[in-house]
C-alpha cells in the first residue's frame, strides 16, 4: 500500500482537482497552437460582400503588377489563384470575337477555340515542365502562365482601339510593334518565374514551349481583323 | 587489426573495411561476404570506369545498359512518362542535328537514342510544325493576294486543326504500323536488330524537324524555292529514316525490304507534297480558280 501511495504522489495535485465537487467545472478550452496571422487580419464571416470581392480583386491586381515587374517573383508563386487567368482569358476571347467572317469556315478563332488553346496550352506546358522534373506545383505553374497573358490581353485591347481608326498600313505596323513587344514581355515574365524551378541544363526545354504558346496567342491577336 | 576485431559493427561500413583490408593484407578478417562485396565492386568498376562524373546519369545509363531495357513501371503512372522526358538540352540539340544530317553508317537510333528514346522532341517538333505550317501557309496566301482588289484577309484558323490532325496522325500511326510490321517479320525471320515502339516514334518525330525550316521557306512566293526545299527536306529526312530502318529489315526477303523502304519514303513524300498542295496555294492554280467555281455555282 505504501508503495502504491508513493507511486501516486506525483499525481496528487491532479486528484485534488477532480475531487472538489462544490466548485463547478469551468474554464476555457483553447487549442494550444500559436495564433495564425491570417485569422487576425480578417475574419471573413461578418464583413460585407463588397469587401470580400474587393479584397480578391486587389489580390489579383497585385499579381498583375508582379507580372508587369517580373523581378519580384515570389508572390505570384506563393499563393496562386486561377481568378486572374480566368479573367484574362475571358477578356481575350471576348475581344477576339467579332472578327473577320465569323460565319465563314476560314475565319479567326472562335471563343471556344481561344479558351481551349489558352487552358490546354498552359496545362500541356505545365505537364511538360513537371515531366522534365520541375519543382513548381501544377497550379502554381498554371497560375503563372495564366497571369503572364496580361501583356497580350493589353495588346489585344490596344489593337482593337487602333483598328477603330482604320486598317491601313500604319495601323498594321502599329499592331505588329505592339503585339511583338507584348509577346516578348509575356515570355520574359513567365520565364523569370518558371525558369528557376528547373535544373540549368533543362531550362531551354521548358522555356521553348512557353515561347511557342505566347507566339501562337500573339499570332491570333495580330491576325485579328474586324 | 585489434580494433577491427573488437568492434562488431565495423563491417557495416564497407568502405572502411575495404580500405583496412587493402592496407594490411595479412589480416585474417576476410569473411565470405567481404569477398563477395569486393568482387562485386571490382566488376562494377570494370564496367563503368568513370563513376565520378555525373553520378545519377551514369547510374541510369549503367542500369539501362545492364538490363537492356528500361525499368518496368505501369503506363498509367506519372513515372512511366517521366522516363521519356529524362533528357537534357544538349541531347535534344544533338538529336535534331542528327536527324537533319544523315551520315553513312550512322544509325540514328543506335548513335543518338542509345536505348533512351524521349517523347519531348517528337511532341514539340510536331506541335511546332503544326503551327509553322498553318501560320506560314496563311502568310504565303496573304503575300500572294496582297494588293489585289476584293481580297479580304482572313486568319484561316481552321488550318491549325487540319494540320494538327495530319501531322500527329503521321507521327503516331505510321510508327505504329511500322512497329507492328517489324514485330510480325521478326517472328518469321531472326533479326539481330529490333526497335521498340517508342524508338520508332522518336525517330519519326525527329525526322520531321527538317520540315520546320523548310515550311518557313515555303512562304517565299517563288515556286522553285519551294520545290527545292521540299526535295532537300525529303532527301534528308527520307535518308535518315531509310538508314535507320535498314538494319531492321536487312536479313529479310528482298521484296519485303523494297516494300518497307519504299512505303516509308512514299509516306514521307505524301506528307510533304500534301501539305504543300493543301496549305499553300500556288499562283498557277490560283488564276483559274474563279473560273472553275462559276459553273459549279450555276448548275
Short mmCIF file of C-alpha atoms in Angstrom, two decimals:
data_model
loop_
_atom_site.label_atom_id
_atom_site.label_comp_id
_atom_site.label_asym_id
_atom_site.label_seq_id
_atom_site.Cartn_x
_atom_site.Cartn_y
_atom_site.Cartn_z
CA UNK A 1 0.00 0.00 0.00
CA UNK A 2 2.75 2.30 0.99
CA UNK A 3 4.47 1.81 -2.28
CA UNK A 4 1.21 2.50 -4.11
CA UNK A 5 0.75 5.75 -2.28
CA UNK A 6 4.27 6.70 -3.09
CA UNK A 7 3.71 5.92 -6.71
CA UNK A 8 0.60 8.09 -6.87
CA UNK A 9 2.36 11.01 -5.26
CA UNK A 10 3.32 12.74 -8.45
CA UNK A 11 -0.37 12.89 -9.39
CA UNK A 12 -1.52 14.14 -6.02
CA UNK A 13 -2.26 17.59 -7.35
CA UNK A 14 -4.40 16.21 -10.11
CA UNK A 15 -6.54 14.07 -7.83
CA UNK A 16 -7.26 17.11 -5.69
CA UNK A 17 -8.73 18.93 -8.67
CA UNK A 18 -11.03 16.11 -9.64
CA UNK A 19 -12.32 15.53 -6.13
CA UNK A 20 -13.54 19.05 -5.38
CA UNK A 21 -17.27 18.75 -6.05
CA UNK A 22 -18.59 22.08 -4.81
CA UNK A 23 -16.77 24.07 -7.47
CA UNK A 24 -18.46 23.85 -10.87
CA UNK A 25 -16.14 22.83 -13.67
CA UNK A 26 -15.46 25.76 -15.89
CA UNK A 27 -12.71 27.25 -17.97
CA UNK A 28 -11.51 28.00 -21.46
CA UNK A 29 -10.89 25.29 -23.96
CA UNK A 30 -8.18 26.61 -26.16
CA UNK A 31 -6.16 24.90 -28.83
CA UNK A 32 -2.55 25.29 -27.79
CA UNK A 33 -1.34 26.42 -31.18
CA UNK A 34 0.09 29.81 -31.86
CA UNK A 35 -2.48 32.21 -33.32
CA UNK A 36 -2.39 32.15 -37.10
CA UNK A 37 -1.88 35.55 -38.57
CA UNK A 38 -4.48 35.06 -41.27
CA UNK A 39 -7.29 34.86 -38.75
CA UNK A 40 -6.18 38.01 -37.04
CA UNK A 41 -6.09 40.01 -40.22
CA UNK A 42 -9.62 39.35 -41.36
CA UNK A 43 -12.44 37.28 -40.10
CA UNK A 44 -14.44 36.93 -43.26
CA UNK A 45 -17.69 35.88 -41.64
CA UNK A 46 -19.21 39.24 -40.79
CA UNK A 47 -17.79 41.55 -43.40
CA UNK A 48 -19.76 42.98 -46.31
CA UNK A 49 -19.66 41.03 -49.58
CA UNK A 50 -18.24 44.08 -51.28
CA UNK A 51 -15.14 43.91 -49.15
CA UNK A 52 -14.68 40.21 -49.87
CA UNK A 53 -14.84 40.75 -53.59
CA UNK A 54 -12.68 43.84 -53.46
CA UNK A 55 -10.04 42.03 -51.44
CA UNK A 56 -9.86 39.25 -54.02
CA UNK A 57 -9.75 41.75 -56.82
CA UNK A 58 -6.99 43.62 -55.03
CA UNK A 59 -5.02 40.38 -54.75
CA UNK A 60 -5.49 39.77 -58.47
CA UNK A 61 -4.45 43.34 -59.22
CA UNK A 62 -1.34 42.97 -57.10
CA UNK A 63 -0.36 39.94 -59.11
CA UNK A 64 -0.90 41.87 -62.33
CA UNK A 65 1.67 44.34 -61.08
CA UNK A 66 4.03 41.47 -60.33
CA UNK A 67 3.69 40.34 -63.93
CA UNK A 68 4.48 43.82 -65.17
CA UNK A 69 7.58 43.99 -62.97
CA UNK A 70 8.68 40.37 -63.13
CA UNK A 71 11.67 40.81 -60.84
CA UNK A 72 9.77 40.35 -57.62
CA UNK A 73 8.95 36.81 -58.36
CA UNK A 74 7.90 35.15 -55.11
CA UNK A 75 4.36 36.50 -54.62
CA UNK A 76 2.91 35.02 -57.78
CA UNK A 77 4.20 31.62 -56.79
CA UNK A 78 3.41 31.70 -53.08
CA UNK A 79 -0.36 32.00 -53.16
CA UNK A 80 -1.63 31.08 -56.57
CA UNK A 81 -5.16 31.65 -57.77
CA UNK A 82 -6.92 30.99 -61.02
CA UNK A 83 -9.24 34.01 -60.94
CA UNK A 84 -6.76 36.22 -62.75
CA UNK A 85 -6.09 33.75 -65.56
CA UNK A 86 -9.83 33.19 -65.98
CA UNK A 87 -10.45 36.92 -66.13
CA UNK A 88 -7.67 37.46 -68.66
CA UNK A 89 -8.65 34.51 -70.79
CA UNK A 90 -12.31 35.51 -70.97
CA UNK A 91 -11.36 39.10 -71.77
CA UNK A 92 -9.02 37.97 -74.53
CA UNK A 93 -11.58 35.60 -76.01
CA UNK A 94 -14.30 38.26 -75.91
CA UNK A 95 -12.05 40.82 -77.56
CA UNK A 96 -11.19 38.32 -80.27
CA UNK A 97 -14.86 37.86 -81.06
CA UNK A 98 -16.49 39.63 -83.96
CA UNK A 99 -13.52 39.01 -86.20
CA UNK A 100 -13.46 38.58 -89.93
CA UNK A 101 -16.25 36.48 -91.38
CA UNK A 102 -17.39 34.76 -88.24
CA UNK A 103 -19.83 32.60 -90.12
CA UNK A 104 -17.15 31.60 -92.60
CA UNK A 105 -15.09 28.46 -92.15
CA UNK A 106 -11.92 30.37 -92.81
CA UNK A 107 -12.47 32.95 -90.10
CA UNK A 108 -10.50 33.71 -87.00
CA UNK A 109 -10.54 31.70 -83.80
CA UNK A 110 -13.86 31.31 -82.07
CA UNK A 111 -14.43 31.97 -78.38
CA UNK A 112 -14.16 28.29 -77.51
CA UNK A 113 -11.03 27.84 -79.57
CA UNK A 114 -9.27 30.67 -77.76
CA UNK A 115 -10.38 29.22 -74.46
CA UNK A 116 -9.17 25.74 -75.33
CA UNK A 117 -5.84 26.98 -76.66
CA UNK A 118 -5.13 29.05 -73.56
CA UNK A 119 -6.14 26.42 -71.00
CA UNK A 120 -4.98 23.27 -72.74
CA UNK A 121 -1.83 25.02 -73.83
CA UNK A 122 -0.94 26.01 -70.30
CA UNK A 123 -1.89 22.57 -68.96
CA UNK A 124 0.35 20.88 -71.52
CA UNK A 125 3.23 23.24 -70.75
CA UNK A 126 2.78 22.59 -67.04
CA UNK A 127 2.76 18.83 -67.58
CA UNK A 128 5.84 19.20 -69.73
CA UNK A 129 7.72 21.05 -67.02
CA UNK A 130 6.57 18.55 -64.39
CA UNK A 131 7.70 15.65 -66.56
CA UNK A 132 11.06 17.31 -67.01
CA UNK A 133 11.41 17.39 -63.25
CA UNK A 134 10.31 20.89 -62.30
CA UNK A 135 9.78 21.76 -58.66
CA UNK A 136 6.75 24.02 -59.10
CA UNK A 137 3.36 22.59 -58.27
CA UNK A 138 0.79 22.09 -61.01
CA UNK A 139 -1.41 25.04 -60.10
CA UNK A 140 1.47 27.39 -59.41
CA UNK A 141 2.70 26.92 -62.92
CA UNK A 142 -0.82 27.21 -64.33
CA UNK A 143 -1.28 30.45 -62.39
CA UNK A 144 1.97 31.94 -63.67
CA UNK A 145 1.23 31.04 -67.27
CA UNK A 146 -2.26 32.46 -67.00
CA UNK A 147 -1.20 35.71 -65.39
CA UNK A 148 1.54 36.25 -67.94
CA UNK A 149 -1.09 36.55 -70.70
CA UNK A 150 -1.73 40.02 -69.30
CA UNK A 151 0.58 41.92 -71.71
CA UNK A 152 -1.02 40.12 -74.65
CA UNK A 153 -4.53 40.95 -73.44
CA UNK A 154 -3.49 44.58 -73.14
CA UNK A 155 -2.07 44.37 -76.65
CA UNK A 156 -5.40 42.99 -77.86
CA UNK A 157 -7.23 45.95 -76.35
CA UNK A 158 -4.76 48.35 -77.98
CA UNK A 159 -5.19 46.58 -81.30
CA UNK A 160 -8.95 46.97 -81.17
CA UNK A 161 -8.57 50.67 -80.47
CA UNK A 162 -6.08 51.04 -83.33
CA UNK A 163 -8.39 49.10 -85.64
CA UNK A 164 -11.17 51.57 -84.93
CA UNK A 165 -9.18 54.23 -86.73
CA UNK A 166 -8.69 52.13 -89.84
CA UNK A 167 -6.96 49.12 -91.33
CA UNK A 168 -4.23 50.70 -93.37
CA UNK A 169 -0.52 50.01 -93.43
CA UNK A 170 0.15 52.31 -90.50
CA UNK A 171 -2.27 50.53 -88.22
CA UNK A 172 -0.85 47.18 -89.28
CA UNK A 173 2.64 48.39 -88.41
CA UNK A 174 1.49 49.72 -85.03
CA UNK A 175 -0.24 46.44 -84.27
CA UNK A 176 2.85 44.47 -85.26
CA UNK A 177 5.02 46.51 -82.91
CA UNK A 178 2.54 46.31 -80.02
CA UNK A 179 1.98 42.57 -80.35
CA UNK A 180 5.67 41.79 -80.76
CA UNK A 181 6.67 43.77 -77.70
CA UNK A 182 3.90 42.32 -75.56
CA UNK A 183 4.80 38.82 -76.75
CA UNK A 184 8.38 39.42 -75.66
CA UNK A 185 7.16 40.81 -72.37
CA UNK A 186 4.94 37.80 -71.68
CA UNK A 187 7.69 35.35 -72.48
CA UNK A 188 10.21 37.23 -70.41
CA UNK A 189 7.90 37.49 -67.40
CA UNK A 190 6.88 33.85 -67.40
CA UNK A 191 10.46 32.77 -67.91
CA UNK A 192 11.52 34.79 -64.89
CA UNK A 193 9.02 32.87 -62.79
CA UNK A 194 9.32 29.42 -64.29
CA UNK A 195 12.96 29.01 -65.20
CA UNK A 196 14.22 28.90 -61.63
CA UNK A 197 12.29 25.74 -60.92
CA UNK A 198 14.36 23.75 -63.39
CA UNK A 199 17.88 22.43 -63.36
CA UNK A 200 20.03 24.62 -65.55
CA UNK A 201 20.65 22.01 -68.22
CA UNK A 202 16.92 21.76 -68.92
CA UNK A 203 15.92 25.40 -68.84
CA UNK A 204 15.75 25.76 -72.59
CA UNK A 205 13.49 22.73 -72.84
CA UNK A 206 10.98 24.39 -70.52
CA UNK A 207 11.23 27.85 -71.99
CA UNK A 208 10.71 26.78 -75.60
CA UNK A 209 7.08 25.58 -75.18
CA UNK A 210 6.26 28.77 -73.29
CA UNK A 211 7.70 30.76 -76.17
CA UNK A 212 5.61 28.79 -78.65
CA UNK A 213 2.46 29.23 -76.54
CA UNK A 214 2.70 33.00 -76.39
CA UNK A 215 3.76 33.14 -80.01
CA UNK A 216 0.55 31.42 -81.07
CA UNK A 217 -1.57 33.71 -78.90
CA UNK A 218 0.31 36.70 -80.30
CA UNK A 219 -0.36 35.44 -83.80
CA UNK A 220 -4.08 35.19 -83.07
CA UNK A 221 -4.09 38.76 -81.83
CA UNK A 222 -2.06 40.07 -84.75
CA UNK A 223 -4.24 38.49 -87.41
CA UNK A 224 -7.45 39.75 -85.87
CA UNK A 225 -9.39 41.83 -88.40
CA UNK A 226 -12.84 43.19 -87.75
CA UNK B 1 43.75 -5.19 -36.53
CA UNK B 2 42.85 -5.47 -32.90
CA UNK B 3 40.49 -2.55 -33.17
CA UNK B 4 39.00 -4.09 -36.26
CA UNK B 5 38.18 -7.26 -34.40
CA UNK B 6 36.78 -5.83 -31.25
CA UNK B 7 34.14 -3.64 -32.94
CA UNK B 8 31.40 -5.89 -34.31
CA UNK B 9 29.70 -3.01 -36.15
CA UNK B 10 32.76 -2.29 -38.25
CA UNK B 11 31.51 -4.48 -41.08
CA UNK B 12 28.58 -2.26 -41.77
CA UNK B 13 30.83 0.40 -43.18
CA UNK B 14 32.04 -1.43 -46.20
CA UNK B 15 34.31 1.29 -47.49
CA UNK B 16 36.33 1.48 -44.34
CA UNK B 17 36.51 -2.26 -44.12
CA UNK B 18 37.73 -2.41 -47.67
CA UNK B 19 40.39 0.22 -47.02
CA UNK B 20 41.50 -1.59 -43.93
CA UNK B 21 41.65 -4.88 -45.78
CA UNK B 22 43.72 -3.37 -48.53
CA UNK B 23 46.00 -1.66 -46.04
CA UNK B 24 47.10 -4.82 -44.27
CA UNK B 25 46.63 -7.77 -46.48
CA UNK B 26 47.88 -10.28 -43.95
CA UNK B 27 44.87 -9.62 -41.76
CA UNK B 28 42.74 -12.71 -41.23
CA UNK B 29 39.46 -10.88 -41.05
CA UNK B 30 38.24 -11.57 -44.57
CA UNK B 31 34.86 -13.21 -44.46
CA UNK B 32 32.83 -14.64 -47.30
CA UNK B 33 30.54 -11.62 -47.54
CA UNK B 34 33.50 -9.33 -47.80
CA UNK B 35 34.94 -11.26 -50.67
CA UNK B 36 31.62 -11.17 -52.43
CA UNK B 37 31.39 -7.46 -51.96
CA UNK B 38 34.89 -6.81 -53.17
CA UNK B 39 34.44 -8.84 -56.32
CA UNK B 40 31.13 -7.16 -56.98
CA UNK B 41 32.73 -3.78 -56.62
CA UNK B 42 35.53 -4.74 -58.95
CA UNK B 43 33.04 -5.94 -61.52
CA UNK B 44 31.18 -2.68 -61.33
CA UNK B 45 34.36 -0.71 -61.60
CA UNK B 46 35.39 -2.70 -64.64
CA UNK B 47 32.10 -1.93 -66.38
CA UNK B 48 31.98 1.77 -65.69
CA UNK B 49 35.37 3.29 -65.12
CA UNK B 50 34.07 6.88 -64.93
CA UNK B 51 31.75 6.67 -61.97
CA UNK B 52 32.68 10.04 -60.57
CA UNK B 53 31.31 12.39 -63.16
CA UNK B 54 27.55 12.82 -63.31
CA UNK B 55 26.62 10.21 -60.82
CA UNK B 56 22.91 9.97 -61.50
CA UNK B 57 23.22 9.97 -65.24
CA UNK B 58 25.82 7.28 -65.23
CA UNK B 59 23.92 5.02 -62.92
CA UNK B 60 20.93 5.44 -65.16
CA UNK B 61 22.99 4.56 -68.20
CA UNK B 62 24.53 1.65 -66.42
CA UNK B 63 21.24 0.20 -65.32
CA UNK B 64 19.75 0.58 -68.76
CA UNK B 65 22.83 -0.96 -70.33
CA UNK B 66 22.89 -3.87 -67.94
CA UNK B 67 19.23 -4.69 -68.14
CA UNK B 68 18.95 -3.95 -71.84
CA UNK B 69 15.67 -2.12 -71.30
CA UNK B 70 14.00 0.36 -69.01
CA UNK B 71 12.55 -0.38 -65.64
CA UNK B 72 9.02 -1.62 -65.83
CA UNK B 73 6.55 0.92 -64.49
CA UNK B 74 2.86 0.63 -65.36
CA UNK B 75 1.85 3.05 -68.08
CA UNK B 76 -0.79 4.90 -66.06
CA UNK B 77 1.72 6.25 -63.56
CA UNK B 78 3.44 9.59 -63.83
CA UNK B 79 6.87 7.96 -63.56
CA UNK B 80 6.27 5.98 -66.72
CA UNK B 81 6.04 9.18 -68.74
CA UNK B 82 8.76 10.86 -66.74
CA UNK B 83 11.30 8.39 -68.09
CA UNK B 84 10.55 9.60 -71.62
CA UNK B 85 11.37 13.16 -70.59
CA UNK B 86 14.67 12.29 -68.99
CA UNK B 87 16.77 14.34 -71.37
CA UNK B 88 18.79 17.49 -71.37
CA UNK B 89 19.11 20.39 -73.73
CA UNK B 90 22.23 19.16 -75.48
CA UNK B 91 20.62 15.75 -76.09
CA UNK B 92 17.77 17.40 -77.92
CA UNK B 93 20.12 19.60 -79.94
CA UNK B 94 22.27 16.62 -80.82
CA UNK B 95 19.26 14.58 -81.90
CA UNK B 96 17.76 17.35 -84.01
CA UNK B 97 21.06 17.91 -85.78
CA UNK B 98 21.49 14.17 -86.18
CA UNK B 99 18.08 13.88 -87.78
CA UNK B 100 18.92 16.66 -90.22
CA UNK B 101 22.33 15.43 -91.29
CA UNK B 102 22.32 11.81 -92.39
CA UNK B 103 25.76 10.30 -92.25
CA UNK B 104 26.64 6.98 -93.87
CA UNK B 105 26.80 4.14 -91.35
CA UNK B 106 25.33 6.34 -88.64
CA UNK B 107 22.15 4.77 -87.44
CA UNK B 108 20.02 7.41 -85.73
CA UNK B 109 18.60 5.03 -83.13
CA UNK B 110 21.92 3.48 -82.23
CA UNK B 111 24.01 6.63 -82.30
CA UNK B 112 21.68 9.19 -80.72
CA UNK B 113 18.94 7.41 -78.83
CA UNK B 114 21.01 4.66 -77.18
CA UNK B 115 18.01 2.91 -75.60
CA UNK B 116 16.81 6.22 -74.23
CA UNK B 117 14.06 7.45 -76.57
CA UNK B 118 12.31 10.62 -75.49
CA UNK B 119 8.87 11.99 -76.17
CA UNK B 120 9.81 15.63 -75.64
CA UNK B 121 11.35 16.07 -79.06
CA UNK B 122 8.65 14.33 -81.11
CA UNK B 123 5.83 16.10 -79.31
CA UNK B 124 7.16 19.63 -79.52
CA UNK B 125 8.56 19.19 -83.01
CA UNK B 126 5.12 18.06 -84.18
CA UNK B 127 3.42 20.97 -82.39
CA UNK B 128 5.88 23.47 -83.81
CA UNK B 129 5.42 22.02 -87.27
CA UNK B 130 1.63 22.27 -86.99
CA UNK B 131 1.74 25.96 -86.16
CA UNK B 132 4.57 26.61 -88.62
CA UNK B 133 2.53 25.08 -91.44
CA UNK B 134 -0.67 26.91 -90.50
CA UNK B 135 1.00 30.28 -89.97
CA UNK B 136 3.33 30.25 -92.95
CA UNK B 137 0.55 28.93 -95.18
CA UNK B 138 -1.52 31.87 -94.09
CA UNK B 139 1.32 34.34 -94.67
CA UNK B 140 2.09 32.96 -98.12
CA UNK B 141 -1.56 33.16 -99.04
CA UNK B 142 -1.57 36.77 -97.89
CA UNK B 143 1.57 37.64 -99.85
CA UNK B 144 0.17 36.03 -102.96
CA UNK B 145 -3.03 38.03 -102.90
CA UNK B 146 -1.61 41.21 -101.44
CA UNK B 147 -2.69 44.31 -103.27
CA UNK B 148 -5.33 42.56 -105.35
CA UNK B 149 -8.78 44.10 -105.30
CA UNK B 150 -11.63 42.37 -103.48
CA UNK B 151 -9.23 40.23 -101.48
CA UNK B 152 -10.10 40.21 -97.83
CA UNK B 153 -7.55 38.83 -95.44
CA UNK B 154 -8.74 36.01 -93.17
CA UNK B 155 -6.70 34.30 -90.47
CA UNK B 156 -7.77 30.79 -91.63
CA UNK B 157 -7.65 29.43 -88.16
CA UNK B 158 -9.29 26.18 -89.26
CA UNK B 159 -5.98 25.19 -90.88
CA UNK B 160 -4.40 24.68 -87.47
CA UNK B 161 -6.83 21.89 -86.69
CA UNK B 162 -6.35 20.20 -90.04
CA UNK B 163 -2.56 20.49 -89.85
CA UNK B 164 -2.60 19.06 -86.32
CA UNK B 165 -4.65 16.09 -87.44
CA UNK B 166 -2.39 15.41 -90.40
CA UNK B 167 0.93 15.80 -88.61
CA UNK B 168 0.06 13.97 -85.41
CA UNK B 169 -1.56 11.07 -87.23
CA UNK B 170 1.52 10.76 -89.46
CA UNK B 171 3.86 10.88 -86.47
CA UNK B 172 1.92 8.25 -84.49
CA UNK B 173 0.07 5.96 -86.89
CA UNK B 174 2.95 5.33 -89.29
CA UNK B 175 5.31 4.28 -86.46
CA UNK B 176 2.54 2.09 -85.05
CA UNK B 177 2.08 0.34 -88.37
CA UNK B 178 5.82 0.03 -88.89
CA UNK B 179 6.32 -1.35 -85.40
CA UNK B 180 3.59 -3.94 -85.90
CA UNK B 181 5.04 -4.95 -89.22
CA UNK B 182 8.58 -5.29 -87.87
CA UNK B 183 7.26 -7.31 -84.93
CA UNK B 184 5.47 -9.64 -87.30
CA UNK B 185 8.55 -10.02 -89.50
CA UNK B 186 10.85 -10.60 -86.56
CA UNK B 187 8.75 -13.60 -85.60
CA UNK B 188 9.32 -15.11 -89.03
CA UNK B 189 12.95 -14.19 -89.56
CA UNK B 190 15.52 -13.85 -86.84
CA UNK B 191 16.68 -10.25 -86.89
CA UNK B 192 19.61 -9.01 -84.94
CA UNK B 193 18.15 -5.54 -84.66
CA UNK B 194 14.71 -4.86 -83.26
CA UNK B 195 13.33 -1.48 -82.34
CA UNK B 196 10.81 -0.67 -79.65
CA UNK B 197 7.68 1.37 -80.42
CA UNK B 198 8.97 4.44 -78.61
CA UNK B 199 12.21 4.38 -80.56
CA UNK B 200 10.33 4.33 -83.84
CA UNK B 201 8.08 7.17 -82.68
CA UNK B 202 11.14 9.11 -81.63
CA UNK B 203 12.85 8.65 -85.00
CA UNK B 204 9.74 9.73 -86.84
CA UNK B 205 9.23 12.75 -84.62
CA UNK B 206 12.79 13.94 -85.01
CA UNK B 207 12.77 13.26 -88.73
CA UNK B 208 10.02 15.87 -89.04
CA UNK B 209 12.28 18.58 -87.63
CA UNK B 210 13.85 19.34 -91.03
CA UNK B 211 10.42 20.36 -92.29
CA UNK B 212 10.16 23.29 -89.87
CA UNK B 213 12.78 25.45 -91.66
CA UNK B 214 11.56 24.09 -94.98
CA UNK B 215 7.98 25.15 -94.25
CA UNK B 216 9.16 28.63 -93.32
CA UNK B 217 10.94 28.80 -96.69
CA UNK B 218 7.67 27.98 -98.42
CA UNK B 219 6.40 31.44 -97.51
CA UNK B 220 8.50 32.91 -100.31
CA UNK B 221 6.30 33.26 -103.38
CA UNK B 222 8.79 31.53 -105.70
CA UNK B 223 7.84 28.06 -106.81
CA UNK B 224 11.40 26.91 -107.46
CA UNK B 225 12.48 27.79 -103.90
CA UNK B 226 9.56 25.82 -102.55
CA UNK B 227 10.24 22.74 -104.61
CA UNK B 228 13.98 22.88 -103.95
CA UNK B 229 13.35 22.97 -100.21
CA UNK B 230 10.81 20.15 -100.46
CA UNK B 231 13.27 17.94 -102.34
CA UNK B 232 16.06 18.80 -99.91
CA UNK B 233 13.93 18.06 -96.86
CA UNK B 234 12.63 14.85 -98.41
CA UNK B 235 16.13 13.62 -99.20
CA UNK B 236 17.47 14.39 -95.74
CA UNK B 237 14.61 13.03 -93.65
CA UNK B 238 13.96 10.13 -96.00
CA UNK B 239 17.58 9.01 -95.94
CA UNK B 240 17.69 9.22 -92.14
CA UNK B 241 14.60 7.04 -91.94
CA UNK B 242 15.86 4.56 -94.52
CA UNK B 243 19.27 4.25 -92.92
CA UNK B 244 17.67 3.77 -89.52
CA UNK B 245 15.34 1.01 -90.60
CA UNK B 246 17.79 -0.68 -92.95
CA UNK B 247 19.37 -2.88 -90.23
CA UNK B 248 15.95 -3.99 -89.01
CA UNK B 249 14.91 -5.38 -92.38
CA UNK B 250 18.32 -6.25 -93.80
CA UNK B 251 18.03 -10.00 -93.36
CA UNK B 252 14.56 -10.15 -94.81
CA UNK B 253 13.35 -11.13 -98.24
CA UNK B 254 14.38 -8.54 -100.89
CA UNK B 255 10.76 -7.91 -101.82
CA UNK B 256 9.88 -7.13 -98.22
CA UNK B 257 12.86 -4.79 -97.94
CA UNK B 258 11.79 -2.94 -101.05
CA UNK B 259 8.19 -2.74 -99.86
CA UNK B 260 9.06 -1.42 -96.40
CA UNK B 261 11.62 1.13 -97.51
CA UNK B 262 9.56 2.38 -100.42
CA UNK B 263 6.47 2.76 -98.27
CA UNK B 264 8.47 4.74 -95.71
CA UNK B 265 9.72 7.06 -98.44
CA UNK B 266 6.34 7.27 -100.16
CA UNK B 267 4.53 8.25 -96.97
CA UNK B 268 7.16 10.90 -96.34
CA UNK B 269 6.69 12.31 -99.86
CA UNK B 270 2.93 12.15 -99.45
CA UNK B 271 3.09 14.21 -96.27
CA UNK B 272 5.37 16.87 -97.73
CA UNK B 273 3.62 17.24 -101.06
CA UNK B 274 0.18 17.00 -99.48
CA UNK B 275 0.98 19.80 -97.05
CA UNK B 276 2.36 21.93 -99.86
CA UNK B 277 -0.70 21.36 -102.01
CA UNK B 278 -3.28 21.86 -99.30
CA UNK B 279 -1.93 24.65 -97.13
CA UNK B 280 -0.08 26.71 -99.73
CA UNK B 281 -1.99 27.86 -102.76
CA UNK B 282 0.28 28.11 -105.77
CA UNK B 283 -0.06 31.02 -108.22
CA UNK B 284 -0.74 28.71 -111.18
CA UNK B 285 -3.69 27.12 -109.51
CA UNK B 286 -4.92 30.41 -108.28
CA UNK B 287 -5.80 32.13 -111.54
CA UNK B 288 -8.26 29.55 -112.93
CA UNK B 289 -9.89 29.14 -109.54
CA UNK B 290 -12.70 31.71 -110.08
CA UNK B 291 -13.42 30.16 -113.48
CA UNK B 292 -13.90 26.71 -112.02
CA UNK B 293 -16.09 27.99 -109.23
CA UNK B 294 -18.60 29.63 -111.57
CA UNK B 295 -20.01 26.59 -113.38
CA UNK B 296 -20.50 24.68 -110.14
CA UNK B 297 -22.45 27.52 -108.66
CA UNK B 298 -24.61 27.94 -111.79
CA UNK B 299 -25.55 24.28 -112.10
#
